[in-house]
Amino acid sequence: MDIKQLKFLVALDETRHFGQAAARCHVTQPTLSMRLRQLEDELGLELVRRGQRFEGFSAEGERILAWARSLLAAQDGLLAEAAACRGHLVGTLRLGVVPLASFDPMRLISLFAERHPGLRFQLHALSSDQILEGLVRNQLDLGLSYLDRLDREHFASLELAEARMGLLYDQRHFHFVSSSLRWEQLANLPLGLLSTGMHFRQSIDHSFRARGLSPQVRLEADAVHHLTQAVSAGLCCSVMPLPADGAPTDGHLRLLPIEEAHTLAPQGLIMRRSAPASPLAQACFEEAREWLADA
């Protein structure tokens, strides 16, 4: 057994495809399949269910996969710890971010990149539940998500500024005279919103219901860029987070503040408390704490 076999196993779980897993690991598909069969022979277990294509992992394979992730995380942690002992942070910081996060993750990434030029970054757009699962499974180092259902015993968090909302519209198709809007005015507009069930959408629905209003939802999407495309096409307006530094303009798009509009729960930076500890996550989390305290 070697580290490469464990990397092959994890890559297969993340891609769910033998060819894509092989390409990610820079080997041929026959090599990847052979090495995984060698791992199965050594462990005396069938890990991968095979047919014409990848069909998933066996129950035993899922258990072994969890150990593989822990061992790879331990290897990454060892290398990061060695670099930290030399006064450097190196490696890849994996950050999960909820759609329409009111806090711009680039503010944190810019901070970390300035202090640690050797760091690389991976951003993953995920739901709040997926972020917590990714932290538990050590697929993420940090999460930018909502704090309302957070288990404080297992996760540490830093609360960020309260999320406020604004109406995103294209001035070629819509025109507003006032400098802010009420929810009553939004109820008569064609709206494009995130899919039902997403946390940001739940906050919007709650704001309408609390006022006895029924919005005209013309389009639903689970990707933010689809919403902005629909707004640019004049199909609808959309409700978006209002940045702390004001309402920016982007070409023909405008973001107009909505009165008494905020999410149901605050957002924050989240880190797993349990082992294996990530030196990258711990160092960046503490730097974020100091930065927020000085802000």
XYZ file of C-alpha atoms in Angstrom:
295
model
C 0.000 0.000 0.000
C 1.240 3.483 -0.807
C 0.002 7.054 -0.822
C -0.698 7.004 -4.561
C -3.239 4.213 -4.184
C -5.081 6.228 -1.567
C -5.020 9.280 -3.852
C -6.482 7.139 -6.653
C -9.258 5.977 -4.340
C -10.159 9.519 -3.261
C -9.993 10.825 -6.831
C -12.423 8.101 -7.909
C -14.822 9.142 -5.150
C -14.647 12.808 -6.165
C -15.014 12.256 -9.925
C -17.207 9.105 -9.862
C -15.518 8.124 -13.140
C -12.445 5.931 -13.783
C -11.196 7.960 -16.745
C -11.586 11.324 -15.013
C -9.932 10.003 -11.839
C -6.987 8.732 -13.886
C -6.642 12.065 -15.688
C -6.714 13.942 -12.378
C -3.933 11.711 -11.039
C -1.913 11.957 -14.296
C -1.933 8.205 -14.958
C -3.656 5.998 -17.524
C -6.985 4.402 -16.696
C -5.554 0.837 -16.798
C -2.846 1.894 -14.325
C -5.393 3.375 -11.935
C -7.651 0.307 -12.146
C -4.702 -2.056 -11.613
C -3.426 -0.168 -8.571
C -6.887 -0.113 -6.999
C -7.241 -3.880 -7.538
C -3.844 -4.341 -5.887
C -5.120 -2.345 -2.912
C -8.238 -4.530 -2.738
C -6.100 -7.679 -2.879
C -3.858 -6.423 -0.082
C -6.827 -5.564 2.147
C -8.821 -8.638 1.172
C -11.874 -6.490 0.422
C -13.878 -5.380 -2.579
C -13.821 -1.586 -2.351
C -15.208 -0.544 -5.738
C -18.399 -1.827 -7.377
C -17.686 -2.213 -11.088
C -19.841 -2.877 -14.110
C -19.589 -1.319 -17.540
C -18.549 1.791 -15.590
C -18.033 2.955 -12.002
C -21.066 1.989 -9.898
C -20.009 3.266 -6.489
C -18.225 1.919 -3.446
C -19.084 -1.096 -1.361
C -19.978 -0.562 2.297
C -16.437 -1.664 3.172
C -15.086 0.687 0.527
C -16.849 3.650 2.122
C -15.198 2.835 5.452
C -11.764 2.464 3.876
C -12.318 5.690 1.930
C -12.782 7.603 5.197
C -9.413 6.284 6.413
C -7.793 7.141 3.097
C -8.948 10.739 3.443
C -7.598 10.898 6.991
C -4.206 9.508 5.934
C -3.932 11.934 3.011
C -4.939 14.788 5.292
C -2.268 13.643 7.755
C 0.316 13.699 4.969
C -0.754 17.196 3.931
C -0.698 18.230 7.562
C 2.805 16.830 8.031
C 4.123 18.784 5.035
C 2.308 21.941 6.130
C 3.566 21.540 9.701
C 7.132 21.138 8.459
C 6.750 24.289 6.375
C 5.262 26.121 9.369
C 8.282 25.098 11.439
C 10.410 26.771 8.773
C 8.262 29.884 9.089
C 6.165 29.315 5.969
C 2.653 28.182 5.121
C 2.396 26.116 1.947
C -0.230 23.871 0.408
C -3.828 24.307 -0.704
C -6.487 25.923 1.482
C -9.901 24.458 0.602
C -12.728 26.903 1.299
C -16.438 26.112 0.969
C -18.719 29.108 0.353
C -22.524 29.256 0.363
C -24.170 30.763 -2.738
C -24.745 34.514 -2.416
C -22.531 34.852 0.629
C -22.774 38.452 1.808
C -19.130 38.417 2.864
C -16.747 38.508 -0.099
C -14.412 35.486 0.322
C -11.781 37.277 -1.769
C -11.188 39.635 1.143
C -9.978 36.701 3.226
C -8.127 35.008 0.391
C -6.304 38.246 -0.419
C -5.285 38.521 3.239
C -3.955 34.947 3.333
C -2.241 35.248 -0.067
C -0.471 38.455 0.961
C 0.869 36.918 4.149
C 1.664 33.509 2.657
C 2.721 33.669 -1.014
C 3.204 29.882 -1.085
C -0.476 29.145 -0.467
C -2.860 27.969 -3.171
C -6.645 28.107 -2.875
C -9.650 26.018 -3.884
C -13.139 27.549 -3.682
C -16.229 25.346 -3.663
C -19.786 26.726 -3.961
C -21.844 24.515 -1.639
C -24.962 24.563 0.525
C -24.551 25.110 4.269
C -25.175 21.397 4.936
C -22.626 20.383 2.312
C -20.045 22.684 3.867
C -20.481 21.121 7.299
C -20.265 17.638 5.775
C -17.146 18.648 3.853
C -15.511 19.916 7.035
C -16.398 16.724 8.929
C -15.044 14.515 6.126
C -11.906 16.659 5.861
C -12.729 17.633 2.286
C -12.653 21.310 3.307
C -10.382 23.291 5.620
C -12.688 26.256 6.262
C -16.278 27.169 5.458
C -18.050 30.476 4.893
C -21.622 29.657 5.858
C -24.584 30.317 8.152
C -24.257 29.797 11.899
C -27.845 29.036 12.968
C -27.516 25.229 13.033
C -23.862 25.071 13.999
C -22.784 22.515 16.617
C -20.416 24.638 18.708
C -18.899 21.546 20.312
C -17.559 20.297 16.979
C -17.023 23.563 15.079
C -15.291 26.846 15.865
C -16.662 29.970 14.187
C -16.016 33.668 13.658
C -19.167 35.714 13.100
C -19.030 38.130 10.176
C -21.021 41.276 9.470
C -24.816 40.954 9.233
C -25.998 40.117 5.733
C -28.273 42.737 4.152
C -30.105 42.412 0.838
C -30.577 44.507 -2.259
C -32.477 44.242 -5.524
C -30.305 43.529 -8.552
C -31.744 44.931 -11.787
C -30.682 46.029 -15.256
C -31.333 49.725 -15.793
C -32.064 49.100 -19.468
C -35.167 47.145 -18.481
C -36.228 48.509 -15.069
C -36.182 51.948 -13.505
C -36.553 53.016 -9.869
C -36.708 56.576 -8.549
C -36.130 55.975 -4.819
C -32.787 55.142 -3.246
C -34.199 52.051 -1.487
C -37.129 49.690 -1.890
C -39.713 48.074 0.372
C -40.723 44.412 0.180
C -44.183 45.538 -0.924
C -42.638 47.021 -4.077
C -40.750 43.812 -4.832
C -43.922 41.721 -4.711
C -45.070 43.241 -8.013
C -41.815 42.581 -9.866
C -40.815 39.470 -11.862
C -38.127 37.880 -9.712
C -35.339 35.395 -10.290
C -34.377 33.637 -7.053
C -32.186 30.835 -5.787
C -33.852 27.428 -5.628
C -36.232 26.685 -2.765
C -34.445 25.192 0.228
C -31.273 27.257 -0.011
C -30.692 29.354 3.085
C -30.614 32.716 1.309
C -33.901 31.881 -0.453
C -35.498 30.899 2.866
C -34.696 34.356 4.229
C -36.341 35.979 1.201
C -39.450 33.802 1.477
C -39.701 34.588 5.195
C -39.552 38.340 4.527
C -42.423 38.099 2.033
C -44.546 35.818 4.242
C -44.077 38.037 7.301
C -45.766 40.833 5.364
C -48.488 38.691 3.849
C -47.002 39.030 0.363
C -46.738 36.543 -2.514
C -43.780 37.242 -4.825
C -43.906 36.708 -8.576
C -41.108 34.168 -9.018
C -40.445 34.009 -12.736
C -37.230 31.980 -12.593
C -35.447 29.750 -10.082
C -31.819 28.651 -10.344
C -29.207 26.936 -8.214
C -26.338 28.904 -9.786
C -25.794 32.612 -9.189
C -24.453 33.301 -12.687
C -27.745 32.066 -14.173
C -29.582 34.644 -12.097
C -27.312 37.460 -13.211
C -27.702 36.333 -16.831
C -31.490 36.441 -16.473
C -31.296 39.922 -14.942
C -29.074 41.149 -17.788
C -31.530 39.713 -20.310
C -34.357 41.696 -18.717
C -36.302 38.574 -17.705
C -36.431 39.520 -14.048
C -34.835 41.260 -11.099
C -33.129 39.339 -8.316
C -32.421 39.660 -4.604
C -28.704 39.620 -3.810
C -26.487 40.303 -0.795
C -25.661 43.953 -0.257
C -21.901 44.397 0.250
C -20.795 46.096 3.431
C -19.031 48.815 1.425
C -22.137 49.896 -0.472
C -24.127 48.972 -3.577
C -21.749 48.532 -6.526
C -22.550 49.002 -10.204
C -21.450 46.639 -12.949
C -22.141 47.766 -16.476
C -25.911 48.156 -16.762
C -26.571 46.286 -13.508
C -27.510 48.135 -10.330
C -28.030 46.936 -6.763
C -30.624 48.880 -4.784
C -30.908 48.394 -0.993
C -34.087 46.802 0.388
C -35.428 48.176 3.665
C -35.495 45.783 6.636
C -33.849 43.070 4.571
C -31.394 40.677 6.171
C -30.821 36.939 6.361
C -32.403 34.857 9.117
C -29.009 33.876 10.508
C -25.566 35.500 10.570
C -22.753 34.174 8.425
C -19.363 33.218 9.696
C -16.059 31.500 9.055
C -16.194 27.897 10.288
C -13.463 25.403 11.201
C -13.693 21.801 12.377
C -12.467 21.259 15.940
C -11.831 17.511 15.722
C -8.689 15.733 14.477
C -7.003 15.528 12.095
C -6.210 19.191 12.609
C -5.235 21.212 9.549
C -2.282 23.551 10.185
C -3.428 25.659 7.231
C -6.961 25.965 8.581
C -5.793 26.784 12.102
C -3.283 29.409 10.977
C -5.703 31.117 8.581
C -8.555 30.952 11.094
C -6.443 32.725 13.726
C -5.275 35.331 11.215
C -8.903 35.960 10.251
C -9.761 36.380 13.939
C -7.021 39.014 14.358
C -8.035 40.775 11.130
C -11.705 40.931 12.149
C -10.765 42.219 15.604
C -8.785 45.068 14.036
C -11.404 45.881 11.403
